[in-house]
Coordinates of C-alpha atoms and ligand atoms in Angstrom, one line a residue:
X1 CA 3.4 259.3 108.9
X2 CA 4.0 261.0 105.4
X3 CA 5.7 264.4 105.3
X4 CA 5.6 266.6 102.1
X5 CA 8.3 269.3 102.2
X6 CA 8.0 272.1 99.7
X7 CA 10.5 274.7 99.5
X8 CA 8.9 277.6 97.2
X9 CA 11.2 279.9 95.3
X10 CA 10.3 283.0 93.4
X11 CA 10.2 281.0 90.3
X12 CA 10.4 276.9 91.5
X13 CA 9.0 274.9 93.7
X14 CA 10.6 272.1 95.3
X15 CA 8.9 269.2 97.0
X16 CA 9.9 266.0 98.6
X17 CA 8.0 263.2 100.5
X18 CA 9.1 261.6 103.5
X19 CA 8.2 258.6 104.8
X20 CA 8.7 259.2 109.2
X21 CA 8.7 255.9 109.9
X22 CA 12.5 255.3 108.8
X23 CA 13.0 259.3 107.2
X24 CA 13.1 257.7 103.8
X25 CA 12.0 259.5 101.2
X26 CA 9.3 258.5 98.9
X27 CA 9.9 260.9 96.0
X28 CA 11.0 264.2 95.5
X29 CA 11.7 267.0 92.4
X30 CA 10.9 270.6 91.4
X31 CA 9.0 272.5 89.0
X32 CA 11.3 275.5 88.3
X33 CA 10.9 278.6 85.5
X34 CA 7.8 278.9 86.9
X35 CA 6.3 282.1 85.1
X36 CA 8.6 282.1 82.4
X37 CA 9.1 280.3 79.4
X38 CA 10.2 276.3 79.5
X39 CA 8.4 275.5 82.5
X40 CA 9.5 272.1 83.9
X41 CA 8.6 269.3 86.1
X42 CA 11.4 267.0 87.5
X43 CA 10.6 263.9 89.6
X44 CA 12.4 261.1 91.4
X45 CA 11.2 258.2 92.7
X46 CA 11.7 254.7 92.9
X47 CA 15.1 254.8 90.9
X48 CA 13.9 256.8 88.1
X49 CA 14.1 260.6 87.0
X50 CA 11.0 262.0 85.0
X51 CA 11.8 265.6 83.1
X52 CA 8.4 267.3 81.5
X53 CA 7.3 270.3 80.1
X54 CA 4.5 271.9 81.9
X55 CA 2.3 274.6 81.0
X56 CA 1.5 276.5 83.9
X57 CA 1.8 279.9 84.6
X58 CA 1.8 280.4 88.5
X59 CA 3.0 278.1 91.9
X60 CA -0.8 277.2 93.0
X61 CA -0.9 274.9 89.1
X62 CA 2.4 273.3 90.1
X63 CA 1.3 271.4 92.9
X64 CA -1.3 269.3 90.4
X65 CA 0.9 267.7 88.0
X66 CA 3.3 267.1 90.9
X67 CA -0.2 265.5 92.7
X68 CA -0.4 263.4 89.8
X69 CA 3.0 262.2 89.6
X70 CA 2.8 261.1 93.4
X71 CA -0.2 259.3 92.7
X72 CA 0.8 257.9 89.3
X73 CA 0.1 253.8 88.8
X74 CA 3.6 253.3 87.4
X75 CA 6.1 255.8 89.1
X76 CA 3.7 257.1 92.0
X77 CA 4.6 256.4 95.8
X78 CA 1.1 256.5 97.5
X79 CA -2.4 255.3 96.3
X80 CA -4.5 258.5 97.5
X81 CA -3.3 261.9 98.9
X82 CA -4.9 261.7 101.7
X83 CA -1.8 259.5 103.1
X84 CA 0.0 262.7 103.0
X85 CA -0.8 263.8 107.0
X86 CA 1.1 267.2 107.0
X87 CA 3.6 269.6 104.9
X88 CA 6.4 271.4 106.0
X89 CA 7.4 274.8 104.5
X90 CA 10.4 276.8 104.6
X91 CA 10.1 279.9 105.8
X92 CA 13.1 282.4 105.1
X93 CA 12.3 285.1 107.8
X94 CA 10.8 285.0 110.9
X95 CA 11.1 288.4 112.6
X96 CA 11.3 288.3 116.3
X97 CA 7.7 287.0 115.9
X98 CA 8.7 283.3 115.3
X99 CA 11.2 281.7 117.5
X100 CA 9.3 277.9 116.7
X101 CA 8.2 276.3 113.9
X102 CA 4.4 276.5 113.8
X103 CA 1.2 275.1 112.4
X104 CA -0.1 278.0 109.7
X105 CA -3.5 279.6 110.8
X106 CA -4.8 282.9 109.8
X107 CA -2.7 285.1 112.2
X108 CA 0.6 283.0 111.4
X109 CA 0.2 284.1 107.5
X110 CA -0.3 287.5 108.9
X111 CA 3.1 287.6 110.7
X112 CA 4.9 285.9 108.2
X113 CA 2.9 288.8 105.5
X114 CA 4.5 291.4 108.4
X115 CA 7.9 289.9 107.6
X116 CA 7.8 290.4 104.0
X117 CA 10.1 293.7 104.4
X118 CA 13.1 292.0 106.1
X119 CA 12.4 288.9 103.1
X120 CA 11.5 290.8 100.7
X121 CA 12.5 288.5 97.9
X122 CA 11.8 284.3 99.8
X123 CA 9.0 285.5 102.2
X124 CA 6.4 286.0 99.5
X125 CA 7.2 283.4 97.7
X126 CA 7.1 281.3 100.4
X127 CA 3.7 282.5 101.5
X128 CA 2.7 281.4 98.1
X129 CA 3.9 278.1 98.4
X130 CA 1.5 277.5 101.7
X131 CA -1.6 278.9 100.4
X132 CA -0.6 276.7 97.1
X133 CA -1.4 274.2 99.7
X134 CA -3.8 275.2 101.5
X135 CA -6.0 275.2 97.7
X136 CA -4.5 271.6 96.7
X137 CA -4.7 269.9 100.1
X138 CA -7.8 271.3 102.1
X139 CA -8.0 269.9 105.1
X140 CA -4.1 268.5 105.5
X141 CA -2.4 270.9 107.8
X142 CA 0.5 273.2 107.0
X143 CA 4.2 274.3 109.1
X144 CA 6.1 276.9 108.7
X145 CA 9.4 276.5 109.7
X146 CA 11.8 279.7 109.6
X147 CA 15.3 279.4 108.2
X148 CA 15.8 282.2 111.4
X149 CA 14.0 280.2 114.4
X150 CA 16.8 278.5 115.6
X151 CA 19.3 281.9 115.9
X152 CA 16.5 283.4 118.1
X153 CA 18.2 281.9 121.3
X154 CA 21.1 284.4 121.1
X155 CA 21.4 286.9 123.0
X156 CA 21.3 290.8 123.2
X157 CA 24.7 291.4 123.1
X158 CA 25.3 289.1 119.8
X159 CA 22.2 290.0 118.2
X160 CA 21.8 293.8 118.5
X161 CA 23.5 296.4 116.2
X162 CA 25.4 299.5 118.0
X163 CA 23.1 301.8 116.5
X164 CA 20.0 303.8 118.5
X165 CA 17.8 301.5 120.1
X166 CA 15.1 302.8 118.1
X167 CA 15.3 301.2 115.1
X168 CA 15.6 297.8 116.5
X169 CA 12.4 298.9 118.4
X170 CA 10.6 300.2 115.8
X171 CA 11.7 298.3 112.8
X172 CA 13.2 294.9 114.2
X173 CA 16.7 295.9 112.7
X174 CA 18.9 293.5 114.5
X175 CA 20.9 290.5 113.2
X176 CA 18.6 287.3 112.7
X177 CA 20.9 284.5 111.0
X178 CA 19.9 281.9 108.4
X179 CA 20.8 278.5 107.6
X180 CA 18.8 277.9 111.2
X181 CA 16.9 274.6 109.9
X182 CA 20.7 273.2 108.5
X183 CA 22.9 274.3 112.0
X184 CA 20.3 272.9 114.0
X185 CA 20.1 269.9 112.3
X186 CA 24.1 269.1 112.1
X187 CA 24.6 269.9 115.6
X188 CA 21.5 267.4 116.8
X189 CA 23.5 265.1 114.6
X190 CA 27.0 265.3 115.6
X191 CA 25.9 265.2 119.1
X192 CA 24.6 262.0 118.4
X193 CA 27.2 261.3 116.1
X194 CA 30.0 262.0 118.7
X195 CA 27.8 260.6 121.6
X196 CA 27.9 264.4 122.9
X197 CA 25.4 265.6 125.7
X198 CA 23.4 268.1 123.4
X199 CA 22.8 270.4 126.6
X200 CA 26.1 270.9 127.0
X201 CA 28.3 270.5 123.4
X202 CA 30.0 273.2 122.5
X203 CA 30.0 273.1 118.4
X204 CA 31.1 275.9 115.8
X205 CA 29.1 274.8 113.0
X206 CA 30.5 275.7 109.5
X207 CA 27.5 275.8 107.1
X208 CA 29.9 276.5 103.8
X209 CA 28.3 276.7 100.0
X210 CA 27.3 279.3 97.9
X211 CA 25.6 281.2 101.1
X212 CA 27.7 280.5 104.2
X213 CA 27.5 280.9 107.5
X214 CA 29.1 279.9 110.8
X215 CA 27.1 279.0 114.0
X216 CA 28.2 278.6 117.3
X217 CA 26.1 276.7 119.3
X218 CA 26.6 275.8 123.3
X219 CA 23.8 273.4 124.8
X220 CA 21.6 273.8 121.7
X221 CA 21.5 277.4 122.3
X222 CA 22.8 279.9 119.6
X223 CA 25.8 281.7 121.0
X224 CA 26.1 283.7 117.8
X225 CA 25.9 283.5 113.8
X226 CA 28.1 285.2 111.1
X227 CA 24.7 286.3 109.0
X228 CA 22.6 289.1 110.4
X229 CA 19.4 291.5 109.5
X230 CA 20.0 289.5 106.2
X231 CA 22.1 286.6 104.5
X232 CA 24.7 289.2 103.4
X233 CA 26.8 289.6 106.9
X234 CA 29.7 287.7 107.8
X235 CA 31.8 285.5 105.6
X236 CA 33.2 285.7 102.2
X237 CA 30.4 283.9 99.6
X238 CA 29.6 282.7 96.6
X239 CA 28.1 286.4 95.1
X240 CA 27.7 288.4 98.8
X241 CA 30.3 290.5 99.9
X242 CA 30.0 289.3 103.7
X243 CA 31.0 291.7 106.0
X244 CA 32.2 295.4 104.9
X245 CA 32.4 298.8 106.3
X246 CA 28.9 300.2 106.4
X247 CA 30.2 303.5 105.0
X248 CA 31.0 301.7 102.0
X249 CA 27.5 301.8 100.7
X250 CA 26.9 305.7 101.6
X251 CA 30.2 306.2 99.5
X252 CA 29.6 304.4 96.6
X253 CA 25.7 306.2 96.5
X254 CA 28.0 309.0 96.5
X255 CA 31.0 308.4 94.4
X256 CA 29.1 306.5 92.3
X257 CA 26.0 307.6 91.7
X258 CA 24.3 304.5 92.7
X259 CA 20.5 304.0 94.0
X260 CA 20.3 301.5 97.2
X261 CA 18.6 298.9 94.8
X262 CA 22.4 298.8 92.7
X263 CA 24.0 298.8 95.6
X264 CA 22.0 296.2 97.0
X265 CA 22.3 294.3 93.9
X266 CA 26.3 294.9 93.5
X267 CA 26.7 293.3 97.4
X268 CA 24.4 290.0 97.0
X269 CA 24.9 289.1 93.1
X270 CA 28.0 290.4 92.1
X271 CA 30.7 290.7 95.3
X272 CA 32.2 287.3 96.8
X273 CA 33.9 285.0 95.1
X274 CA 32.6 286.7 91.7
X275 CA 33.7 289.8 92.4
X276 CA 36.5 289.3 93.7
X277 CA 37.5 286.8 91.3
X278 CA 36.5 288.5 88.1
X279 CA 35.1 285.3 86.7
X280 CA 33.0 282.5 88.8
X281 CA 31.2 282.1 92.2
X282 CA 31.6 278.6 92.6
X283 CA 34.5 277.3 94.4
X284 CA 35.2 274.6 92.2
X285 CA 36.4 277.1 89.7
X286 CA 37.9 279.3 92.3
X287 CA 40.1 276.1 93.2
X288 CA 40.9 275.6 89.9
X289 CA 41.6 278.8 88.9
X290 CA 44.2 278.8 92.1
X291 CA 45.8 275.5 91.1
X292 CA 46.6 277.4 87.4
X293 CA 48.0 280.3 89.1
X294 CA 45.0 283.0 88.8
X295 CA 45.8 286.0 91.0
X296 CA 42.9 287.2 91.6
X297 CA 41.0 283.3 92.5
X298 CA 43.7 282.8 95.2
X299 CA 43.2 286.4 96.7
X300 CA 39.6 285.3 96.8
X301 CA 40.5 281.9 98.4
X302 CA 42.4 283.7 100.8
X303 CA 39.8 285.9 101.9
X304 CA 37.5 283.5 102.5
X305 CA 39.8 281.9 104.5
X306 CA 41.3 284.6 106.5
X307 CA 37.8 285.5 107.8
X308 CA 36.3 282.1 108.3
X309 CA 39.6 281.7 110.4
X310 CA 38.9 285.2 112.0
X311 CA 35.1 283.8 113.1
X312 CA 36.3 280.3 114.1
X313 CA 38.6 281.6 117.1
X314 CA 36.3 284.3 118.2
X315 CA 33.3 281.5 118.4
X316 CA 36.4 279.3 120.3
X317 CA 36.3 282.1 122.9
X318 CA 32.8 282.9 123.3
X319 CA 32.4 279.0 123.5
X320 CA 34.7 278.4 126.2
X321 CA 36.6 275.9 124.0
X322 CA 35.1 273.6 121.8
X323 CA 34.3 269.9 121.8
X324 CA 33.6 269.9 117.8
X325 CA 33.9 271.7 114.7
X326 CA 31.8 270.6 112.1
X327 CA 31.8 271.2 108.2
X328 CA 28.5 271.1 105.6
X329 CA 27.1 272.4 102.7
X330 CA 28.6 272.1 99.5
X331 CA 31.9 273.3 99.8
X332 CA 32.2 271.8 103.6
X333 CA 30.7 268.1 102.6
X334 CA 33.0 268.1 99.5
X335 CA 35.9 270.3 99.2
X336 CA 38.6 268.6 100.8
X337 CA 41.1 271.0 100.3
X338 CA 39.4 274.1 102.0
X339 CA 38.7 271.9 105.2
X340 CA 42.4 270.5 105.1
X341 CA 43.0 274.6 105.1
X342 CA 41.1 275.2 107.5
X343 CA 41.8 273.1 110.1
X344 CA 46.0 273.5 109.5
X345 CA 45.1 277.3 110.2
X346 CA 43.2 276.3 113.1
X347 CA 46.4 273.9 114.7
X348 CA 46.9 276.7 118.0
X349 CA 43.8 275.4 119.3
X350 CA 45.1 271.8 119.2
X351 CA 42.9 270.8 116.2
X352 CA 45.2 268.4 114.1
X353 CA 44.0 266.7 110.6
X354 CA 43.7 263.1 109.9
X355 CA 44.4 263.5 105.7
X356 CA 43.1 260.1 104.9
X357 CA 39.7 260.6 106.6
X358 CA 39.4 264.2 105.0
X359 CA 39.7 262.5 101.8
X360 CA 36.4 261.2 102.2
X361 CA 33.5 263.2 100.9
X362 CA 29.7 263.9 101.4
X363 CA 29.6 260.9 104.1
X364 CA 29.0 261.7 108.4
X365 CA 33.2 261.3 109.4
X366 CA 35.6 262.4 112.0
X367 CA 38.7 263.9 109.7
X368 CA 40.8 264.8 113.2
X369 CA 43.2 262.4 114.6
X370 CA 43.0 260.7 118.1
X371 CA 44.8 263.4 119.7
X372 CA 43.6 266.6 118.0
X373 CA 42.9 268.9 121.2
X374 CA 38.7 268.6 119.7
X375 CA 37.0 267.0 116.7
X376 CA 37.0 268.3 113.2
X377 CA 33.9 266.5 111.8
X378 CA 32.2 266.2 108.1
X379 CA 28.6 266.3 108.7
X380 CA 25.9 266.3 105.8
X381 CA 23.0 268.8 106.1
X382 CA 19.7 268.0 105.2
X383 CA 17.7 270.7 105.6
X384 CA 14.2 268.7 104.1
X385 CA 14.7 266.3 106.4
X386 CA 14.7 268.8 109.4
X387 CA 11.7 270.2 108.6
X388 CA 10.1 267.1 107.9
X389 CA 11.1 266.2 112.0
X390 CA 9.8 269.7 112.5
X391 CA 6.6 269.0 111.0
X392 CA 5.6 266.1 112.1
X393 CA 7.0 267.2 115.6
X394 CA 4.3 269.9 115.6
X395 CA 1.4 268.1 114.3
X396 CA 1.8 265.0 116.6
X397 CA 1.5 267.5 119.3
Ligands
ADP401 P1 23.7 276.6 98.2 O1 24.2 277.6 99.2 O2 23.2 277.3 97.0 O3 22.8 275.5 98.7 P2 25.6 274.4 98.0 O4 25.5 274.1 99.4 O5 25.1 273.4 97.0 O6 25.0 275.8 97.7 O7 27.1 274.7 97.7 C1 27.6 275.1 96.4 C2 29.1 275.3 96.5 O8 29.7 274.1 96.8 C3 29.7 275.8 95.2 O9 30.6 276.9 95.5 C4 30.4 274.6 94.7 O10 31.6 274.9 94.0 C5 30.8 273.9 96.0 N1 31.2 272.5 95.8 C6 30.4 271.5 95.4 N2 31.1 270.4 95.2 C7 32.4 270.7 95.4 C8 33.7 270.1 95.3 N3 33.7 268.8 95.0 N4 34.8 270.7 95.6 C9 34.7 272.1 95.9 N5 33.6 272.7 96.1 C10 32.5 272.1 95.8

């Protein structure tokens, strides 16, 4: 069976095509700028990379050229469309209503339309991106699957907020988690990986790049996830502020004059590593900036270490122990360093580094000796691909 994943953005769309039969894929790119000027195609396939121009003005004209491309005689992967037996969307936000991914009908679009306010900026463009679809590929059927599905297993005590009870009744204010499709994914794999019984491993997953989040998971069940009624709870990141005082936002109204949309912008664009920093969100350049002695990129560092470390041994607790702990995303698959940190802060649980194997990068390895107290693992995510399983999951009924 052939998958098509498309993950729609407010101004790209990405796509890629899976082939089930051995989760190879076929082809896969983006159009992004979409709307603005210097609209582009990229597409991969067979080896090659193909950047064009387009001149289009809105998502549903993106899927055509990218149609074509797929089809091409020369760099396309399938003969006719009609190979293509289902597509896969992300979903950011699912509300409470959505605990699954789900084949999209009429009443689906309608709840994820009802979740527009807690997504305000990813659920409409996702919406977009499936009745894109739904014009381009009549017939072939569509899945929604929610970056906030997999979190929906916690329970009342992680997930409510100590406010009235009100607003979570009336207005679904309660922490959600993202990152769903990627945790559930690594932990499915690292269970197999490790040769774990998935109803019973105990994994803190550590989903690290420019959004991060942790996850701990017992049994396949979420326990309890560092993000909440949006991505901006929890850890230190690229641009968000993670976790701070909720009086801070009244204050700075106050002090500063500021309307909830600056605020709102100040915490998700310019806090994290950025603001902390002073000069870059990505870690590289925080690293860098530490190795030359930069005050402010090591006080950065160290916050986003103190409170990953912080999270980690609360999940340990609320786990029972732990039989793995497992790095991804960009700064977990690659960054060497931060996991050597990490786990060395972590050495009271019994976790002990092996240095060679955490030299390796972006590959499925243990990096914890033979007689760390539990595993310290580096696990690839790949988001596409889990929806892709999803997808095809649902439509093979
Ligand atoms: P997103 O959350 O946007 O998907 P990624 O998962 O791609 O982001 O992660 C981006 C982060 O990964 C950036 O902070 C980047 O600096 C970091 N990263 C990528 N490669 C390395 C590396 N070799 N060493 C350290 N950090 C890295």
């Amino acid at each position: 069976m052939k998958v098509l994943v498309i993950n729609c953005g407010s101004s790209s769309l990405k796509f890629t095509l899976f082939d089930m039969a051995d989760k190879s894929v076929l082809c896969k790119g983006l159009v992004e700028r979409i709307g603005m000027d210097g609209t582009k195609l990229t597409y991969q396939a067979k080896g090659q990379k193909i950047e064009e121009p387009l001149n289009i003005s809105a998502h549903n004209e993106a899927l055509a050229p990218i149609c074509a491309k797929m089809t091409d005689a020369t760099v396309g992967v399938i003969k006719d469309l009609s190979e293509i037996k289902a597509i896969g969307h992300r979903v950011l936000h699912g509300g409470m209503e959505f605990t699954q991914p789900i084949k999209v009908d009429e009443a689906v679009k309608a709840g994820i339309r009802k979740c527009f306010p807690l997504g305000p900026l990813h659920n409409p463009a996702n919406l977009g991106g499936i009745e894109a679809c739904e014009e381009n590929f009549p017939g072939i059927p569509n899945v929604a699957v929610f970056d906030t599905a997999f979190h929906m297993t916690m329970g009342p005590e992680a997930y409510l907020y100590a406010i009235p009870q009100e607003y979570y009744k009336k207005h679904g204010v309660r922490k959600y988690g993202f990152h769903g499709t990627s945790h559930k994914y690594v932990y499915g794999r690292v269970c197999e990986f490790l040769g774990l019984d998935a109803s019973k491993a105990r994994v803190i997953s550590c989903h690290l790049g420019n959004g991060s989040s942790l996850c701990a998971v017992k049994g396949g069940k979420v326990v309890d996830t560092t993000m909440g009624l949006t991505p901006l709870a929890g850890l230190v990141m690229g641009t968000r502020s993670g976790d701070i005082d909720a009086a801070v936002v009244t204050f700075l109204q106050q002090q500063e004059n500021m309307t909830p949309a600056q605020v709102d912008t100040l915490l998700n664009k310019k806090s994290g590593f950025l603001g902390v920093s002073g000069k870059s969100s990505d870690m590289r350049d925080i690293c860098s900036l530490r190795a030359a002695g930069d005050k402010d990129a090591t006080i950065a560092y160290d916050m986003f270490l103190h409170r990953l470390v912080h999270y980690i041994g609360g999940y340990y607790l609320l786990l029972g122990g732990v039989d793995a702990i497992l790095f991804t995303g960009g700064i977990g698959e690659n960054s060497y360093e931060t996991r050597a940190d990490i786990v060395a802060a972590l050495a009271p649980l019994g976790v002990k580094l092996d240095a060679e194997a955490n030299k390796s990068r972006g590959q499925e390895v243990v990096i914890s000796t033979a007689d760390s107290a539990f595993k310290a693992v580096v696990m690839p995510t790949n988001e596409e691909l889990m929806i892709a399983m999803e997808t095809a999951r649902i439509v093979e009924g």
